[in-house]
Amino acid sequence: MMYHYYTTLAVVGLPKDCAEAVSKMPPLKGFTRETNSYDKLADVPKADRRKVNMIILSDDSPWTKEELKARHDEGVYIMLCTSRADKIDIEVIDMLLEIWPLPLTAELARHGFRRMQRRVKADKDAWIIKNCLDIVIETLPDMVWFKDMPGCHLKVNDAFCEAVGKAKEEVTDKFHNDIWGYPKPGEEDGAAICHRSELKVAEAGHTCLFDEEINHAQRGLCQLKVYKTPVYDENHDVIGTVGIARDITRERESQEKILNMARTDALTSLSNRRYFYEYVENHRGKKPLTLCYIDLDHFKELNDTHGHQAGDAALLSIAELLKITFPNDFITRLGGDEFVVALFDEADRESVTQRLNILNKVAHDFFSLSPSLSMLTMSIGVAMDLTGELPLDTLLQQGDDALYYSKETERGTCNFYDDVKDKTEGRLDRDK
């Protein structure tokens, strides 16, 4: 047993055989008992609140209502043996655990006291269970609540109160909207959302997991993993739910950061080659797709002459120019000094040409401002798939072929694959 209680039993005015029968009964598990007999209630010592105190009192001994009330106020379990139960004041009855009839036999005394001990044990078991439950839910950093099926919050922990910014007395026995606030016009009722999930839990008959968002009183918008479990009565009917909500906001943020690092080029913060394939395949559908394959001319010479810091600065500059020129399009650094801009649902060659001409002009003007970058130009190859059916690798290769042609014929220019495909067939060596 987790607990052990020391019990005092005061037998007042009972027949000798009844008093002996009671005193010889063994205490229940978890209890130690000391039994003493007294002639009148006034002789019984004041109760020790660190112990479980019980009194079996006979009407054959003198007592007053005031004396009984004093014992009741001390938290004593009182059993009254009387032959005039019909004449007992209702205030006295309210102070009694049970009433035994007189005359009393030893067997009735044993039976009554056995029931009395079980009642005391049931009270202590219930207190221990409640105390353990309180300790557990208050120890948890997660929000915990117990609700009945109509949605009333019967019990919550401190973490729940912190989340709503209210004290327990403001939350206990309250419904969702009373705690979290009523929805604004156009917003879905949070109470209705919760009720739907609780009906789902009751129907499922087991713990269910939900993703929810709350506006935490201290931390703002938080993402939660919410576990809801049905609570049953003795007939296995669902009478409520217990909910546990774990704040996974930081975990999600960490996951997003890790995922972003896996998808992003470390230098330019553009998408990397790996994510290029994933993103384009997931977003292209069966619509037109245009790829603009961009490469810096004389980049190796820049690195050799001015060092890799100058090269990195050039790549960062190109990344920013691409973001400015193509603010709503998907930009990728494939590696080295190679970039690709994916234009979804773009079938207008004239529009693409105009935007690339702007990019080349802005880049030329920018490079001219720095002596170290003035040698740089951009060569571009464009591949267009108007059907949306061409494999991505094939379209990317076409853009590379057109880029290769630009670098081989006149650097700093832009060519469309459809215009030069006959001139690039059979070229396997693409040393740029």
Short mmCIF file of C-alpha atoms in Angstrom, two decimals:
data_model
loop_
_atom_site.label_atom_id
_atom_site.label_comp_id
_atom_site.label_asym_id
_atom_site.label_seq_id
_atom_site.Cartn_x
_atom_site.Cartn_y
_atom_site.Cartn_z
CA MET A 1 0.00 0.00 0.00
CA MET A 2 1.13 3.52 -0.71
CA TYR A 3 -0.36 4.74 2.57
CA HIS A 4 -0.50 3.59 6.20
CA TYR A 5 -2.88 5.23 8.64
CA TYR A 6 -2.84 5.02 12.44
CA THR A 7 -6.44 4.72 13.66
CA THR A 8 -7.98 5.46 17.05
CA LEU A 9 -11.32 3.87 17.94
CA ALA A 10 -13.24 5.15 20.95
CA VAL A 11 -16.03 2.82 22.17
CA VAL A 12 -18.44 4.78 24.39
CA GLY A 13 -21.11 3.05 26.50
CA LEU A 14 -21.30 -0.19 24.46
CA PRO A 15 -22.14 -3.53 26.11
CA LYS A 16 -18.95 -5.40 27.07
CA ASP A 17 -19.44 -8.24 24.56
CA CYS A 18 -20.02 -5.77 21.70
CA ALA A 19 -17.00 -3.69 22.69
CA GLU A 20 -14.82 -6.82 22.78
CA ALA A 21 -16.17 -8.06 19.45
CA VAL A 22 -15.27 -4.76 17.79
CA SER A 23 -11.83 -4.41 19.43
CA LYS A 24 -10.78 -7.92 18.34
CA MET A 25 -11.56 -7.33 14.66
CA PRO A 26 -8.34 -6.92 12.64
CA PRO A 27 -7.74 -3.58 10.93
CA LEU A 28 -7.90 -3.45 7.15
CA LYS A 29 -4.75 -3.40 5.04
CA GLY A 30 -2.97 -0.08 5.34
CA PHE A 31 -4.33 0.68 8.82
CA THR A 32 -3.11 0.19 12.42
CA ARG A 33 -5.72 0.58 15.17
CA GLU A 34 -5.77 1.46 18.85
CA THR A 35 -9.10 0.81 20.66
CA ASN A 36 -10.16 2.35 23.98
CA SER A 37 -13.45 2.23 25.94
CA TYR A 38 -15.06 5.22 27.70
CA ASP A 39 -18.14 5.73 29.86
CA LYS A 40 -19.21 9.01 28.30
CA LEU A 41 -18.42 11.10 25.21
CA ALA A 42 -16.87 13.90 27.27
CA ASP A 43 -14.10 11.51 28.37
CA VAL A 44 -12.88 10.87 24.81
CA PRO A 45 -9.67 12.82 24.12
CA LYS A 46 -9.65 15.46 21.41
CA ALA A 47 -9.07 13.99 17.96
CA ASP A 48 -5.56 13.92 16.50
CA ARG A 49 -5.95 15.10 12.91
CA ARG A 50 -2.81 13.19 11.88
CA LYS A 51 -4.75 9.99 12.62
CA VAL A 52 -8.04 8.45 11.52
CA ASN A 53 -10.40 8.93 14.46
CA MET A 54 -13.58 6.87 14.96
CA ILE A 55 -16.20 6.83 17.72
CA ILE A 56 -18.91 4.23 18.35
CA LEU A 57 -21.33 5.96 20.73
CA SER A 58 -24.25 4.38 22.57
CA ASP A 59 -27.38 6.25 23.61
CA ASP A 60 -27.01 4.45 26.95
CA SER A 61 -24.15 6.82 27.79
CA PRO A 62 -24.55 10.59 28.29
CA TRP A 63 -23.80 12.97 25.38
CA THR A 64 -25.05 16.28 24.05
CA LYS A 65 -25.53 17.66 20.57
CA GLU A 66 -22.82 20.25 21.26
CA GLU A 67 -20.33 17.51 22.24
CA LEU A 68 -21.22 15.54 19.12
CA LYS A 69 -20.81 18.62 16.92
CA ALA A 70 -17.37 19.30 18.42
CA ARG A 71 -16.27 15.76 17.48
CA HIS A 72 -17.78 16.08 14.02
CA ASP A 73 -15.91 19.35 13.47
CA GLU A 74 -12.68 17.53 14.38
CA GLY A 75 -13.24 15.20 11.43
CA VAL A 76 -14.20 12.13 13.48
CA TYR A 77 -16.21 9.27 11.97
CA ILE A 78 -19.17 8.77 14.38
CA MET A 79 -21.46 5.76 14.68
CA LEU A 80 -24.49 6.15 17.00
CA CYS A 81 -26.21 3.15 18.61
CA THR A 82 -29.77 4.12 19.59
CA SER A 83 -33.22 2.72 20.23
CA ARG A 84 -34.91 6.04 19.40
CA ALA A 85 -33.76 6.76 15.86
CA ASP A 86 -37.11 8.30 15.00
CA LYS A 87 -36.59 11.01 17.62
CA ILE A 88 -33.06 12.09 16.68
CA ASP A 89 -32.62 15.70 15.54
CA ILE A 90 -31.89 16.03 11.81
CA GLU A 91 -28.73 18.06 12.61
CA VAL A 92 -27.45 15.10 14.61
CA ILE A 93 -28.21 12.67 11.79
CA ASP A 94 -26.17 14.85 9.40
CA MET A 95 -23.14 14.42 11.68
CA LEU A 96 -23.34 10.60 11.80
CA LEU A 97 -21.72 8.03 9.54
CA GLU A 98 -24.33 5.41 10.43
CA ILE A 99 -27.02 4.58 12.99
CA TRP A 100 -27.08 1.15 14.64
CA PRO A 101 -30.16 -0.19 16.44
CA LEU A 102 -30.25 -0.98 20.14
CA PRO A 103 -30.24 -3.51 21.68
CA LEU A 104 -26.98 -4.42 19.91
CA THR A 105 -25.54 -7.91 19.57
CA ALA A 106 -21.87 -8.79 19.15
CA GLU A 107 -22.57 -10.05 15.62
CA LEU A 108 -24.32 -6.85 14.60
CA ALA A 109 -21.45 -4.86 16.12
CA ARG A 110 -18.90 -6.82 14.09
CA HIS A 111 -20.96 -6.40 10.91
CA GLY A 112 -21.46 -2.68 11.46
CA PHE A 113 -17.83 -2.04 12.32
CA ARG A 114 -16.64 -4.01 9.29
CA ARG A 115 -18.78 -1.72 7.14
CA MET A 116 -17.48 1.30 9.00
CA GLN A 117 -13.85 0.32 8.33
CA ARG A 118 -14.58 -0.21 4.64
CA ARG A 119 -16.18 3.23 4.43
CA VAL A 120 -13.14 4.82 6.05
CA LYS A 121 -10.83 2.91 3.70
CA ALA A 122 -12.91 3.92 0.69
CA ASP A 123 -12.60 7.58 1.72
CA LYS A 124 -8.83 7.28 2.14
CA ASP A 125 -8.43 5.38 -1.14
CA ALA A 126 -10.43 8.06 -2.95
CA TRP A 127 -8.34 10.83 -1.38
CA ILE A 128 -5.08 9.10 -2.32
CA ILE A 129 -6.24 8.51 -5.89
CA LYS A 130 -7.36 12.14 -6.23
CA ASN A 131 -4.11 13.38 -4.72
CA CYS A 132 -2.03 11.18 -7.04
CA LEU A 133 -4.08 12.37 -10.02
CA ASP A 134 -3.54 16.01 -9.03
CA ILE A 135 0.21 15.42 -8.66
CA VAL A 136 0.44 13.70 -12.04
CA ILE A 137 -1.49 16.30 -14.04
CA GLU A 138 0.21 19.23 -12.32
CA THR A 139 3.63 17.70 -12.94
CA LEU A 140 2.96 17.45 -16.66
CA PRO A 141 4.02 20.46 -18.74
CA ASP A 142 1.18 19.62 -21.15
CA MET A 143 -2.33 21.00 -20.89
CA VAL A 144 -4.71 18.50 -19.25
CA TRP A 145 -8.49 18.71 -18.89
CA PHE A 146 -11.48 16.54 -18.06
CA LYS A 147 -14.84 17.29 -19.70
CA ASP A 148 -18.30 15.79 -19.61
CA MET A 149 -20.05 15.08 -22.91
CA PRO A 150 -21.91 18.41 -23.01
CA GLY A 151 -18.46 20.04 -22.94
CA CYS A 152 -18.15 21.35 -19.38
CA HIS A 153 -14.58 21.46 -18.02
CA LEU A 154 -14.70 19.51 -14.75
CA LYS A 155 -10.98 19.59 -13.97
CA VAL A 156 -7.93 21.27 -15.51
CA ASN A 157 -4.26 21.59 -14.61
CA ASP A 158 -2.04 24.64 -14.15
CA ALA A 159 -0.66 24.38 -17.70
CA PHE A 160 -4.21 24.72 -19.04
CA CYS A 161 -4.80 27.79 -16.87
CA GLU A 162 -1.54 29.32 -18.08
CA ALA A 163 -2.60 28.77 -21.69
CA VAL A 164 -5.94 30.55 -21.25
CA GLY A 165 -4.58 33.16 -18.83
CA LYS A 166 -7.20 32.43 -16.17
CA ALA A 167 -7.34 31.01 -12.65
CA LYS A 168 -8.82 27.56 -12.01
CA GLU A 169 -11.96 28.95 -10.45
CA GLU A 170 -12.56 30.88 -13.68
CA VAL A 171 -12.21 27.70 -15.75
CA THR A 172 -13.70 24.87 -13.67
CA ASP A 173 -17.31 24.04 -14.57
CA LYS A 174 -17.14 26.34 -17.60
CA PHE A 175 -17.69 25.63 -21.30
CA HIS A 176 -15.29 26.23 -24.19
CA ASN A 177 -16.50 29.67 -25.25
CA ASP A 178 -16.64 30.90 -21.66
CA ILE A 179 -12.94 30.05 -21.35
CA TRP A 180 -11.48 30.82 -24.78
CA GLY A 181 -13.90 33.53 -25.83
CA TYR A 182 -16.74 33.57 -28.32
CA PRO A 183 -15.89 33.46 -32.05
CA LYS A 184 -15.72 36.62 -34.10
CA PRO A 185 -18.06 37.04 -37.09
CA GLY A 186 -16.96 34.71 -39.87
CA GLU A 187 -14.94 32.44 -37.57
CA GLU A 188 -16.00 28.86 -36.85
CA ASP A 189 -17.21 28.23 -33.32
CA GLY A 190 -14.38 26.61 -31.33
CA ALA A 191 -16.88 24.86 -29.08
CA ALA A 192 -18.47 23.20 -32.10
CA ILE A 193 -15.07 22.06 -33.35
CA CYS A 194 -14.23 20.54 -29.96
CA HIS A 195 -17.62 18.89 -29.66
CA ARG A 196 -17.21 17.22 -33.06
CA SER A 197 -13.84 15.80 -32.05
CA GLU A 198 -15.24 14.53 -28.75
CA LEU A 199 -18.13 12.79 -30.52
CA LYS A 200 -15.55 11.20 -32.80
CA VAL A 201 -13.60 9.98 -29.76
CA ALA A 202 -16.75 8.56 -28.16
CA GLU A 203 -17.64 6.78 -31.38
CA ALA A 204 -14.11 5.43 -31.86
CA GLY A 205 -13.89 4.14 -28.29
CA HIS A 206 -10.16 4.79 -27.99
CA THR A 207 -7.60 7.60 -27.83
CA CYS A 208 -7.65 9.83 -30.91
CA LEU A 209 -5.03 12.34 -32.05
CA PHE A 210 -5.85 15.80 -33.43
CA ASP A 211 -3.81 18.75 -34.72
CA GLU A 212 -5.07 22.04 -33.31
CA GLU A 213 -3.99 25.66 -32.95
CA ILE A 214 -4.64 27.95 -29.98
CA ASN A 215 -3.83 31.54 -29.14
CA HIS A 216 -1.79 30.99 -25.97
CA ALA A 217 -2.11 33.79 -23.42
CA GLN A 218 1.68 33.93 -22.94
CA ARG A 219 3.25 32.55 -26.14
CA GLY A 220 0.82 33.62 -28.86
CA LEU A 221 -0.23 31.23 -31.62
CA CYS A 222 0.77 27.66 -30.73
CA GLN A 223 0.46 24.39 -32.60
CA LEU A 224 -0.75 21.45 -30.53
CA LYS A 225 -0.91 17.69 -30.71
CA VAL A 226 -4.11 16.87 -28.82
CA TYR A 227 -4.84 13.41 -27.44
CA LYS A 228 -8.46 12.79 -26.41
CA THR A 229 -9.60 9.62 -24.63
CA PRO A 230 -13.15 8.54 -23.74
CA VAL A 231 -14.13 8.17 -20.08
CA TYR A 232 -16.66 5.44 -19.23
CA ASP A 233 -19.07 4.81 -16.37
CA GLU A 234 -19.79 1.45 -14.75
CA ASN A 235 -22.08 0.47 -17.64
CA HIS A 236 -19.38 1.26 -20.22
CA ASP A 237 -21.28 4.30 -21.43
CA VAL A 238 -19.13 7.29 -22.43
CA ILE A 239 -19.68 10.09 -19.94
CA GLY A 240 -16.87 12.43 -20.97
CA THR A 241 -13.33 12.77 -22.26
CA VAL A 242 -9.88 13.50 -20.93
CA GLY A 243 -7.64 15.65 -23.12
CA ILE A 244 -3.89 16.19 -23.18
CA ALA A 245 -2.45 18.89 -25.44
CA ARG A 246 1.27 19.02 -26.20
CA ASP A 247 2.74 22.25 -27.55
CA ILE A 248 4.79 21.29 -30.62
CA THR A 249 5.34 24.81 -31.92
CA ARG A 250 9.11 24.78 -31.35
CA GLU A 251 9.36 21.22 -32.59
CA ARG A 252 7.56 22.20 -35.79
CA GLU A 253 9.75 25.26 -36.16
CA SER A 254 12.85 23.08 -35.75
CA GLN A 255 11.53 20.62 -38.31
CA GLU A 256 10.83 23.48 -40.70
CA LYS A 257 14.35 24.82 -40.21
CA ILE A 258 15.88 21.40 -40.86
CA LEU A 259 13.67 20.87 -43.90
CA ASN A 260 14.50 24.35 -45.17
CA MET A 261 18.22 23.65 -44.75
CA ALA A 262 17.84 20.43 -46.75
CA ARG A 263 16.04 22.30 -49.53
CA THR A 264 18.07 25.49 -49.62
CA ASP A 265 21.42 26.48 -51.07
CA ALA A 266 23.59 27.53 -48.14
CA LEU A 267 25.19 30.53 -49.89
CA THR A 268 22.31 32.16 -51.75
CA SER A 269 19.30 30.86 -49.79
CA LEU A 270 17.74 29.85 -53.11
CA SER A 271 16.33 26.38 -53.63
CA ASN A 272 18.95 23.69 -54.28
CA ARG A 273 19.10 21.05 -57.01
CA ARG A 274 17.44 18.38 -54.87
CA TYR A 275 14.42 20.54 -54.06
CA PHE A 276 14.21 21.77 -57.65
CA TYR A 277 13.13 18.34 -58.86
CA GLU A 278 10.71 17.80 -55.96
CA TYR A 279 9.05 21.20 -56.26
CA VAL A 280 8.71 21.32 -60.04
CA GLU A 281 7.32 17.79 -60.29
CA ASN A 282 4.75 18.58 -57.58
CA HIS A 283 3.61 21.88 -59.13
CA ARG A 284 3.83 21.61 -62.90
CA GLY A 285 0.78 19.46 -63.57
CA LYS A 286 -0.14 19.15 -67.27
CA LYS A 287 0.35 22.86 -67.96
CA PRO A 288 3.06 24.70 -69.90
CA LEU A 289 6.44 24.97 -68.19
CA THR A 290 9.39 27.17 -69.15
CA LEU A 291 12.92 26.73 -67.79
CA CYS A 292 15.47 29.54 -68.04
CA TYR A 293 18.95 28.05 -67.61
CA ILE A 294 21.40 30.81 -66.56
CA ASP A 295 25.20 30.66 -66.31
CA LEU A 296 27.79 33.32 -65.44
CA ASP A 297 30.45 33.89 -68.08
CA HIS A 298 34.08 34.29 -66.95
CA PHE A 299 33.21 33.15 -63.41
CA LYS A 300 36.30 30.94 -63.15
CA GLU A 301 38.48 33.84 -64.21
CA LEU A 302 36.86 35.99 -61.47
CA ASN A 303 37.65 33.37 -58.83
CA ASP A 304 41.22 32.90 -60.06
CA THR A 305 41.89 36.64 -60.21
CA HIS A 306 40.05 38.04 -57.19
CA GLY A 307 39.49 34.99 -54.99
CA HIS A 308 36.49 32.98 -53.90
CA GLN A 309 35.12 35.80 -51.76
CA ALA A 310 34.59 37.86 -54.90
CA GLY A 311 33.01 34.83 -56.55
CA ASP A 312 30.63 34.34 -53.64
CA ALA A 313 29.70 38.02 -53.73
CA ALA A 314 28.89 37.70 -57.44
CA LEU A 315 26.68 34.66 -56.83
CA LEU A 316 24.82 36.45 -54.02
CA SER A 317 24.30 39.45 -56.31
CA ILE A 318 22.91 37.28 -59.11
CA ALA A 319 20.57 35.57 -56.64
CA GLU A 320 19.17 38.95 -55.55
CA LEU A 321 18.80 40.14 -59.17
CA LEU A 322 16.90 36.97 -60.02
CA LYS A 323 14.56 37.48 -57.05
CA ILE A 324 13.87 41.06 -58.17
CA THR A 325 13.26 40.10 -61.82
CA PHE A 326 11.26 36.94 -61.09
CA PRO A 327 9.56 37.72 -57.73
CA ASN A 328 6.77 35.15 -58.16
CA ASP A 329 8.68 32.36 -59.87
CA PHE A 330 10.71 29.41 -58.64
CA ILE A 331 14.47 30.09 -58.63
CA THR A 332 17.13 27.45 -58.07
CA ARG A 333 20.89 27.41 -57.81
CA LEU A 334 21.79 24.10 -59.45
CA GLY A 335 25.41 24.39 -58.36
CA GLY A 336 28.51 26.46 -59.09
CA ASP A 337 27.46 29.46 -61.17
CA GLU A 338 24.40 27.76 -62.73
CA PHE A 339 20.85 28.94 -61.97
CA VAL A 340 17.42 27.88 -63.24
CA VAL A 341 14.19 29.88 -63.15
CA ALA A 342 11.01 27.79 -63.54
CA LEU A 343 8.03 29.67 -64.99
CA PHE A 344 4.83 27.71 -64.44
CA ASP A 345 1.95 27.98 -66.91
CA GLU A 346 4.11 30.26 -69.09
CA ALA A 347 3.68 29.83 -72.84
CA ASP A 348 4.30 33.40 -74.05
CA ARG A 349 7.74 33.50 -75.63
CA GLU A 350 7.65 37.27 -76.07
CA SER A 351 6.96 37.79 -72.36
CA VAL A 352 9.83 35.47 -71.38
CA THR A 353 12.20 37.25 -73.74
CA GLN A 354 11.25 40.64 -72.36
CA ARG A 355 11.88 39.57 -68.76
CA LEU A 356 15.25 38.00 -69.62
CA ASN A 357 16.33 41.11 -71.49
CA ILE A 358 15.53 43.16 -68.39
CA LEU A 359 17.56 40.72 -66.29
CA ASN A 360 20.55 40.97 -68.63
CA LYS A 361 20.43 44.76 -68.66
CA VAL A 362 20.12 45.05 -64.87
CA ALA A 363 22.97 42.54 -64.43
CA HIS A 364 25.16 44.38 -66.95
CA ASP A 365 24.60 47.70 -65.18
CA PHE A 366 25.31 46.11 -61.82
CA PHE A 367 28.52 44.37 -62.96
CA SER A 368 29.76 47.64 -64.46
CA LEU A 369 29.75 49.28 -61.06
CA SER A 370 32.55 47.02 -59.76
CA PRO A 371 35.98 46.66 -61.41
CA SER A 372 36.25 43.08 -60.17
CA LEU A 373 32.83 42.11 -61.59
CA SER A 374 32.98 44.06 -64.84
CA MET A 375 34.25 41.01 -66.76
CA LEU A 376 31.05 39.05 -65.99
CA THR A 377 28.12 38.49 -68.34
CA MET A 378 25.24 36.02 -68.33
CA SER A 379 24.49 33.37 -70.93
CA ILE A 380 20.96 31.98 -70.97
CA GLY A 381 19.23 28.99 -72.52
CA VAL A 382 15.44 28.67 -72.55
CA ALA A 383 13.41 25.48 -72.98
CA MET A 384 9.62 25.59 -73.23
CA ASP A 385 7.21 22.67 -72.82
CA LEU A 386 3.79 23.83 -73.99
CA THR A 387 2.11 20.43 -73.49
CA GLY A 388 3.16 19.82 -69.89
CA GLU A 389 4.08 16.25 -70.82
CA LEU A 390 7.84 16.48 -71.45
CA PRO A 391 9.96 14.76 -68.75
CA LEU A 392 11.66 17.30 -66.51
CA ASP A 393 15.15 15.92 -67.15
CA THR A 394 14.56 16.24 -70.89
CA LEU A 395 13.38 19.83 -70.55
CA LEU A 396 16.33 20.67 -68.32
CA GLN A 397 18.71 19.12 -70.86
CA GLN A 398 17.16 21.23 -73.61
CA GLY A 399 17.75 24.36 -71.54
CA ASP A 400 21.33 23.25 -71.00
CA ASP A 401 21.79 22.69 -74.75
CA ALA A 402 20.48 26.17 -75.52
CA LEU A 403 22.74 27.62 -72.84
CA TYR A 404 25.70 25.76 -74.28
CA TYR A 405 24.96 27.25 -77.69
CA SER A 406 24.85 30.77 -76.20
CA LYS A 407 28.24 30.30 -74.54
CA GLU A 408 29.79 28.78 -77.65
CA THR A 409 28.56 31.40 -80.11
CA GLU A 410 28.22 34.69 -78.27
CA ARG A 411 28.45 34.93 -74.53
CA GLY A 412 26.06 37.24 -72.74
CA THR A 413 23.14 36.29 -75.02
CA CYS A 414 19.92 34.31 -74.67
CA ASN A 415 18.76 31.49 -76.98
CA PHE A 416 15.64 29.34 -77.09
CA TYR A 417 16.14 25.64 -77.58
CA ASP A 418 13.57 25.48 -80.39
CA ASP A 419 15.72 27.95 -82.38
CA VAL A 420 19.04 26.15 -81.96
CA LYS A 421 18.17 22.48 -81.40
CA ASP A 422 19.39 21.48 -84.87
CA LYS A 423 22.75 23.08 -84.08
CA THR A 424 23.21 21.37 -80.72
CA GLU A 425 22.44 17.75 -81.62
CA GLY A 426 25.27 15.35 -80.86
CA ARG A 427 27.08 17.66 -78.50
CA LEU A 428 28.12 15.58 -75.54
CA ASP A 429 31.09 17.57 -74.35
CA ARG A 430 29.71 20.62 -72.59
CA ASP A 431 32.82 22.08 -71.10
CA LYS A 432 31.86 25.57 -70.20
#
